[in-house]
CSV table of C-alpha atoms in Angstrom, one decimal:
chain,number,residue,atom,x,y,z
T,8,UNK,CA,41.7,-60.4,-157.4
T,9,UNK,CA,41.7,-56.5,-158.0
T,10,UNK,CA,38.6,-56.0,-156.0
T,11,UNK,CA,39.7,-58.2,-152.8
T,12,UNK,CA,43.3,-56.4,-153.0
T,13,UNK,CA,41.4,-53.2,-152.7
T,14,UNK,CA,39.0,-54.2,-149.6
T,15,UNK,CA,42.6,-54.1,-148.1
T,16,UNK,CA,44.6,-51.5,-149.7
T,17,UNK,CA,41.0,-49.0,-148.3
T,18,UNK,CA,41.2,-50.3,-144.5
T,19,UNK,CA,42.0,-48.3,-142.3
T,20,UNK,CA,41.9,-47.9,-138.4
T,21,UNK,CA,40.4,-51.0,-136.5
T,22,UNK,CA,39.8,-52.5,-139.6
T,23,UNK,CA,43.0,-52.4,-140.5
T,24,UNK,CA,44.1,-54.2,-137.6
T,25,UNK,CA,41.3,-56.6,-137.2
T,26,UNK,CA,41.8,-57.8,-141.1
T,27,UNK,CA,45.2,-58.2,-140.3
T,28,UNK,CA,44.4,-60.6,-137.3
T,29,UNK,CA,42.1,-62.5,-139.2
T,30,UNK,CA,44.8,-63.1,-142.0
T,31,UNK,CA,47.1,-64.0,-139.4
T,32,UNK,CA,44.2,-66.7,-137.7
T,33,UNK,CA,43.8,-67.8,-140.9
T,34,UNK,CA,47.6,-68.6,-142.1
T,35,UNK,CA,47.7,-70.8,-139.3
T,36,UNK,CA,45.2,-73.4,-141.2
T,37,UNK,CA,48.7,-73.6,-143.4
T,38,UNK,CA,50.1,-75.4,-140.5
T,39,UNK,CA,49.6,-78.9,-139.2
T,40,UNK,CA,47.9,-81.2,-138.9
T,41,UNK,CA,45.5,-78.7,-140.6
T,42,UNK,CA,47.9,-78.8,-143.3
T,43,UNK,CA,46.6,-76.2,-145.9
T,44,UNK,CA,49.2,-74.2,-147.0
T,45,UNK,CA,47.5,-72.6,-150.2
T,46,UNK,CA,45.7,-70.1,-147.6
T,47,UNK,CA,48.7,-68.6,-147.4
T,48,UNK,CA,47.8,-67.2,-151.2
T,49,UNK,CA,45.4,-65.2,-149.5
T,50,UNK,CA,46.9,-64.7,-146.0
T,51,UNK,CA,50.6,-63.4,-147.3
T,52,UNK,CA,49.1,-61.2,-150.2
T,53,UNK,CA,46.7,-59.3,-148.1
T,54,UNK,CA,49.3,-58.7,-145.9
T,55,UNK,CA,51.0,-57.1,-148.1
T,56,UNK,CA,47.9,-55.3,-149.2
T,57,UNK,CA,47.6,-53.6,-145.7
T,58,UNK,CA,50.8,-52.3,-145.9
T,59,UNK,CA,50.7,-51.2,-148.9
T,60,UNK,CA,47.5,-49.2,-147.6
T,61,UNK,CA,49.1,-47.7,-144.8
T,62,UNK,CA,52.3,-46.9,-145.6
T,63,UNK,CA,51.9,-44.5,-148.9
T,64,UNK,CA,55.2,-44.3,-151.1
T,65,UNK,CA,57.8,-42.0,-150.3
T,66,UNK,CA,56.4,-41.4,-147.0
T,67,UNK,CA,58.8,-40.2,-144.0
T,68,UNK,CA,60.3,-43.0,-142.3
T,69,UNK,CA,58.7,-42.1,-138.8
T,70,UNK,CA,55.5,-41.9,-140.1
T,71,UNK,CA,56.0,-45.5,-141.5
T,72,UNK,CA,57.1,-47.1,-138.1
T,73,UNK,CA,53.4,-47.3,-135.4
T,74,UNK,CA,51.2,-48.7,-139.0
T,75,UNK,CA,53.8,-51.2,-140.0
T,76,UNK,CA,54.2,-52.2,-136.3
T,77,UNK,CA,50.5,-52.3,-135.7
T,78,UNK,CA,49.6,-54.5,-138.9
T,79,UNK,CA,52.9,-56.8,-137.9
T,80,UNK,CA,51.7,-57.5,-134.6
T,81,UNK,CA,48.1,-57.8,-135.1
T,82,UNK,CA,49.1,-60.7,-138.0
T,83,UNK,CA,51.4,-62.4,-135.8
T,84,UNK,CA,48.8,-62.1,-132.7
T,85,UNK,CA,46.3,-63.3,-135.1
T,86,UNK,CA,48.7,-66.4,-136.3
T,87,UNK,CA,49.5,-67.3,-132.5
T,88,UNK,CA,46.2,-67.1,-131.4
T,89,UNK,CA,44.8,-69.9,-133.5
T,90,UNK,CA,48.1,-71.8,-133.7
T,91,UNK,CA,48.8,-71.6,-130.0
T,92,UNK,CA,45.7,-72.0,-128.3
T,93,UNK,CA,45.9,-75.5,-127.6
T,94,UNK,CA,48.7,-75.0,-125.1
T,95,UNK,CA,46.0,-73.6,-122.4
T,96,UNK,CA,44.2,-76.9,-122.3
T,97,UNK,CA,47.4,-78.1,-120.3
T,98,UNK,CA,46.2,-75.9,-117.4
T,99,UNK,CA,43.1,-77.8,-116.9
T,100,UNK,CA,44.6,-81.2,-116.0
T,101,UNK,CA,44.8,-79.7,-112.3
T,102,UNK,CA,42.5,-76.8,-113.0
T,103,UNK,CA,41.7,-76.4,-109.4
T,104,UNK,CA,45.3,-75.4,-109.3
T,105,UNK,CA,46.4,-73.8,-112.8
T,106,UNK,CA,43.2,-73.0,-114.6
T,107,UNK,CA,43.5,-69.1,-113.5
T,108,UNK,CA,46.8,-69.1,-115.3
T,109,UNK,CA,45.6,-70.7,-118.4
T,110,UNK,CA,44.5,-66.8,-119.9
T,111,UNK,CA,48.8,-66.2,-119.4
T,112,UNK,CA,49.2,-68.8,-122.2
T,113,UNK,CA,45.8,-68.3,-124.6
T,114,UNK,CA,46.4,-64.0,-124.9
T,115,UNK,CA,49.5,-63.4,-123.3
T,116,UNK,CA,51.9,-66.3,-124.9
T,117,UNK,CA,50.6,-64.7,-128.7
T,118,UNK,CA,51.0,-61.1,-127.6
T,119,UNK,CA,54.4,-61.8,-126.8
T,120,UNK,CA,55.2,-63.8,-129.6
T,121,UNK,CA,53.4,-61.5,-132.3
T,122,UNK,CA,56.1,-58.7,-131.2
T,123,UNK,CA,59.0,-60.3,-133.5
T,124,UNK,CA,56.3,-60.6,-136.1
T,125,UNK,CA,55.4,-56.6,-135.5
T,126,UNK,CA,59.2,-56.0,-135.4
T,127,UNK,CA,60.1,-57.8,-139.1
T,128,UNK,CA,57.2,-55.8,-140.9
T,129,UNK,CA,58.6,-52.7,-139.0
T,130,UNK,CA,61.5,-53.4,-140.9
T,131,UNK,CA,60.3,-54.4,-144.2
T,132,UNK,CA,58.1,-51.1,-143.7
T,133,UNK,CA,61.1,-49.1,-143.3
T,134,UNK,CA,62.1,-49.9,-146.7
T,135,UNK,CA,58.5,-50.3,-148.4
T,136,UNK,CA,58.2,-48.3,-151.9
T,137,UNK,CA,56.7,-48.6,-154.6
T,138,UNK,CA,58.3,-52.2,-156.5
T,139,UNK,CA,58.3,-55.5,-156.3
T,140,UNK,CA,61.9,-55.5,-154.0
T,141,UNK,CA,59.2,-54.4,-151.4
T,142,UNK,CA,57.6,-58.4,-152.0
T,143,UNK,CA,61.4,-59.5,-151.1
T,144,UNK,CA,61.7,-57.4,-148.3
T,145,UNK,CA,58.9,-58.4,-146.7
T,146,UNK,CA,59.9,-62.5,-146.7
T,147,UNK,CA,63.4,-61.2,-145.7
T,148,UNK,CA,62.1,-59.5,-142.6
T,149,UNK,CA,59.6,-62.4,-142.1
T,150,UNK,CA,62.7,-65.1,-142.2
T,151,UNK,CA,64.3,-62.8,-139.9
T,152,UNK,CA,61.7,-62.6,-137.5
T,153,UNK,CA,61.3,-66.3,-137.5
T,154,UNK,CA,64.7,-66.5,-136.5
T,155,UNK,CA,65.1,-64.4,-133.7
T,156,UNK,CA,61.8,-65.9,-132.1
T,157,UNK,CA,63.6,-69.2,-132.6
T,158,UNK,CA,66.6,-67.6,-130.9
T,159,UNK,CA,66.0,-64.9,-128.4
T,160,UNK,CA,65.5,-65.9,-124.6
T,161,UNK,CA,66.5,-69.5,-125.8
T,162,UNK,CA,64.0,-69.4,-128.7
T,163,UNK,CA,60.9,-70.7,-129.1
T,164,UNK,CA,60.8,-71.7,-132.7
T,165,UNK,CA,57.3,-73.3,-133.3
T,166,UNK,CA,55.2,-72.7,-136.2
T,167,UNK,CA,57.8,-71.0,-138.2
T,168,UNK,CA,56.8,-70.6,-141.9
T,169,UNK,CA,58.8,-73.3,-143.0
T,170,UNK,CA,56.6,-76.0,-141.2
T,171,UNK,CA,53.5,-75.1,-144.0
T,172,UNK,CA,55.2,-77.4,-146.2
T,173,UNK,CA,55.4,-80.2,-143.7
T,174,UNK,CA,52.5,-82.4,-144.5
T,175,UNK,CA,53.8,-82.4,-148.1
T,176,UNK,CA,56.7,-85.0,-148.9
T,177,UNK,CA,57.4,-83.5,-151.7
T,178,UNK,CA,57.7,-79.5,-151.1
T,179,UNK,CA,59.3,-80.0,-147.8
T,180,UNK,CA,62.4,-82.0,-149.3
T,181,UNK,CA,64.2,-78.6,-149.8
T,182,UNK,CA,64.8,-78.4,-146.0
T,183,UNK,CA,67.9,-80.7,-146.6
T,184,UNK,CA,69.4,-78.1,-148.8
T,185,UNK,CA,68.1,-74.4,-147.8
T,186,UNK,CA,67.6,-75.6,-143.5
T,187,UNK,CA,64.6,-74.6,-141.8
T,188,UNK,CA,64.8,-70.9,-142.1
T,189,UNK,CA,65.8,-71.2,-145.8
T,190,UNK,CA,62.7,-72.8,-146.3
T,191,UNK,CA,60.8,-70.2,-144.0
T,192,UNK,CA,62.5,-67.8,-146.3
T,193,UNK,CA,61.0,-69.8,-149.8
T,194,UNK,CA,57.4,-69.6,-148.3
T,195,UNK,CA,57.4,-66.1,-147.1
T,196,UNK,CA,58.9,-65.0,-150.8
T,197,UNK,CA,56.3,-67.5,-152.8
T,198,UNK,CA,53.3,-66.5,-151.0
T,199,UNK,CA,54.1,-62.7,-151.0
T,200,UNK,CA,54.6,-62.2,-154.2
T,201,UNK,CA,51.3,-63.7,-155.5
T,202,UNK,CA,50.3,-60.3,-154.9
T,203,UNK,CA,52.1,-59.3,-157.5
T,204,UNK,CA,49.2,-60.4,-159.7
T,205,UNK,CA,46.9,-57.7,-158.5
T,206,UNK,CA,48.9,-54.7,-157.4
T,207,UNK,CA,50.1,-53.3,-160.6
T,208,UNK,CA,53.8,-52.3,-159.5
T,209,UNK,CA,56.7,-52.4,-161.1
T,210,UNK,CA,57.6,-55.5,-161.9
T,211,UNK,CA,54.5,-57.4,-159.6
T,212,UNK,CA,53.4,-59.9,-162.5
T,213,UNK,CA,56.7,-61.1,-163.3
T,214,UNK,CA,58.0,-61.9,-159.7
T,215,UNK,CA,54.6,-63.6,-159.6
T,216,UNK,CA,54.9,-65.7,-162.2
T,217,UNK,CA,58.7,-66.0,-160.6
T,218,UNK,CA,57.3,-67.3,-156.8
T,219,UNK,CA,55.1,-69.9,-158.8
T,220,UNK,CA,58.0,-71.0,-160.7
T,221,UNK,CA,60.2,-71.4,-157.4
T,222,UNK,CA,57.3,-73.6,-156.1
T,223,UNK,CA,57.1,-75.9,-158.9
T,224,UNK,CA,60.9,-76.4,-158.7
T,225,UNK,CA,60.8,-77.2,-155.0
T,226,UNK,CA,58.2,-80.2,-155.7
T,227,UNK,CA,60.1,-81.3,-158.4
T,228,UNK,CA,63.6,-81.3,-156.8
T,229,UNK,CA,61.5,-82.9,-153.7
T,230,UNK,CA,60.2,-85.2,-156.3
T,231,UNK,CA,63.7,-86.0,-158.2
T,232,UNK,CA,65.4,-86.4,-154.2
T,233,UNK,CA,62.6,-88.8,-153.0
T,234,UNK,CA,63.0,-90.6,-156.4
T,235,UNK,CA,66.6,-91.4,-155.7
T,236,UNK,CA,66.0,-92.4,-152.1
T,237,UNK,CA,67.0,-96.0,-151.1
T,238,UNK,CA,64.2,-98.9,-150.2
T,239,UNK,CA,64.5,-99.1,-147.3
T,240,UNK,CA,62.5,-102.7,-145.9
T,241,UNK,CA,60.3,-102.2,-142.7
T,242,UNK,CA,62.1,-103.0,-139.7
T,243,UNK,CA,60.2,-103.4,-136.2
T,244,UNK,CA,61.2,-100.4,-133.7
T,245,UNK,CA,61.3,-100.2,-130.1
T,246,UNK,CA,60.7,-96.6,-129.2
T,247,UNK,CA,60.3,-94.7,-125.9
T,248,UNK,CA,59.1,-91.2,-125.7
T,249,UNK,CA,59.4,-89.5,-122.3
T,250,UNK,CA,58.2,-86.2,-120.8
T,251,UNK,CA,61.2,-83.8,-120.2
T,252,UNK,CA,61.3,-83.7,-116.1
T,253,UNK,CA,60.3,-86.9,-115.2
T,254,UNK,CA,62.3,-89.2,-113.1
């Protein structure tokens, strides 16, 4: 795990950017109906690897601001990319008519969305040193992020970090207790500090060995809370799902 946190800590440049799209492309497999969240062991550490790169400790805060932006927003652009893409199929059920738009909603929708994910590692960056409080920063401007996409210019909260869990009855129980951005917040901080494994900061491994606890006590609260539920018997249900704007 040493060697593949170093292939990131030494990129620099494009690299650095392109690695942090890829990670982004490839936390979006955590997502459904794809459903595998464990890339994000990969995805979340790396990102922090980048950073951790680019940002050396102690470093003036301007200096911190354009590298923390650039790997935020290439990550996020990444993440939209291959979450989003479906959405420009739409444009070719009257592609006569729409199909020249369709490059609006496959490039332009991500760019615009990865700018709240550039903006919360901007912030996280802003406090990045040397510790495993940068790990909690991180998930904290992460959540944050999440939020404000969800929120700003009426929102658009898809594919928040929270939704990882949602193929899994038993991790995505917490939701009733924590809400959706609590949750985003649990799988931001989990996944992040698995890096603490590899990075040899103050306190990493024990903040590691802290996200894997919080994981296991998520399924087994989910498990305990599912345990209690009532039987409920089948019943048959009439249900009508209609397209917003139709008469």
């Amino acid at each position: 795990m040493l060697r593949l946190a170093q292939v990131f800590l030494l990129a620099d440049g494009w690299r650095r950017l392109a690695l942090a799209a890829l990670l982004g492309g490839l936390a979006a497999l955590s997502l459904p109906p794809v459903g595998a969240f464990p890339v994000l062991a990969l995805s979340f550490p790396g990102l922090v690897w980048l950073i951790d790169g680019a940002i050396p400790d102690r470093s003036r805060l301007r200096a911190r601001l354009a590298p923390s932006f650039g790997i935020g927003w290439a990550f996020g652009f990444g993440f939209h990319l291959a979450g989003l893409w479906w959405i420009g199929r739409a444009f070719l059920v009257e592609a006569d008519q729409f199909a020249a738009l369709m490059p609006l909603a496959v490039l332009v929708l991500p760019a615009g969305l990865a700018l709240f994910t550039g903006l919360a590692v901007t912030v996280a960056g802003m406090l990045w040193r040397d510790g495993w409080d940068r790990l909690l920063a991180l998930a904290l401007a992460l959540t944050l992020g999440d939020w404000l996409r969800g929120n700003v210019l009426t929102g658009f909260p898809w594919n928040v970090w929270a939704h990882a869990f949602a193929d899994s009855a038993l991790l995505s129980q917490p939701v009733a207790f924590l809400g959706l951005y609590g949750l985003t917040f649990l799988v931001a901080f989990a996944f992040c500090a698995l890096a603490g494994f590899a990075d040899g900061t103050r306190g990493g491994r024990r903040v590691a060995v802290v996200a894997i606890g919080l994981l296991l006590v998520a399924e087994g609260a989910g498990a305990a809370r599912m345990g209690l539920a009532p039987d409920i018997a089948p019943q048959d249900v009439a249900l009508r799902l209609v397209q917003p704007s139709i008469p």
